[in-house]
């Protein structure tokens, strides 16, 4: 086993561990099943900052999101196909739902922290705390504790 989880079985390189690890990390950031797109559904409290761009969700949605200090700052969802979006956004308190130009979008609350937005093909929704005007660019986030780049030894 190496520091980046690659290992060898006899003369064959084993890659199952890195692939499984990558999928697990993606599942912490976004999940989509049962008709609901869930953002940061299982991010550890030990990871207060997370930012991602263009993760694909069921329903032909591309999702960008940002979390800082353990709180979701914003979520942006682009619909490639045009379908109602049911989003578990994870934002605490009142929200604004706008398009990419800042115009308000219709939405309906379907449960605590869950909304449905009727998105057409190539439409985008931005969900943020009410009154916020977040910077929607992806960002690098600091490592929690000591971290070696890509898990490689010095």
CSV table of C-alpha atoms in Angstrom, one decimal, residues 30 39-40 51-56 61-66 72 74-78 87 124-127 136-138:
chain,number,residue,atom,x,y,z
A,30,UNK,CA,-23.7,15.8,-3.5
A,39,UNK,CA,-26.1,19.3,-1.4
A,40,UNK,CA,-23.5,18.5,1.3
A,51,UNK,CA,-16.4,24.2,-2.6
A,52,UNK,CA,-17.2,22.4,-5.8
A,53,UNK,CA,-18.1,23.1,-9.4
A,54,UNK,CA,-20.1,21.2,-12.1
A,55,UNK,CA,-20.9,18.0,-10.3
A,56,UNK,CA,-23.5,16.1,-12.2
A,61,UNK,CA,-28.4,18.9,-13.5
A,62,UNK,CA,-24.9,20.5,-13.0
A,63,UNK,CA,-24.4,21.7,-9.5
A,64,UNK,CA,-22.0,24.2,-8.0
A,65,UNK,CA,-22.0,24.9,-4.2
A,66,UNK,CA,-20.0,26.5,-1.5
A,72,UNK,CA,-23.9,26.4,3.1
A,74,UNK,CA,-24.9,29.2,-1.9
A,75,UNK,CA,-26.0,26.5,-4.4
A,76,UNK,CA,-26.2,27.0,-8.1
A,77,UNK,CA,-28.0,24.4,-10.3
A,78,UNK,CA,-28.0,24.4,-14.1
A,87,UNK,CA,-33.3,20.6,-4.0
A,124,UNK,CA,-30.0,28.1,-13.8
A,125,UNK,CA,-31.2,28.7,-10.3
A,126,UNK,CA,-29.0,30.2,-7.5
A,127,UNK,CA,-30.1,29.6,-4.0
A,136,UNK,CA,-20.3,32.3,-7.2
A,137,UNK,CA,-16.8,31.4,-8.3
A,138,UNK,CA,-15.4,28.1,-7.0
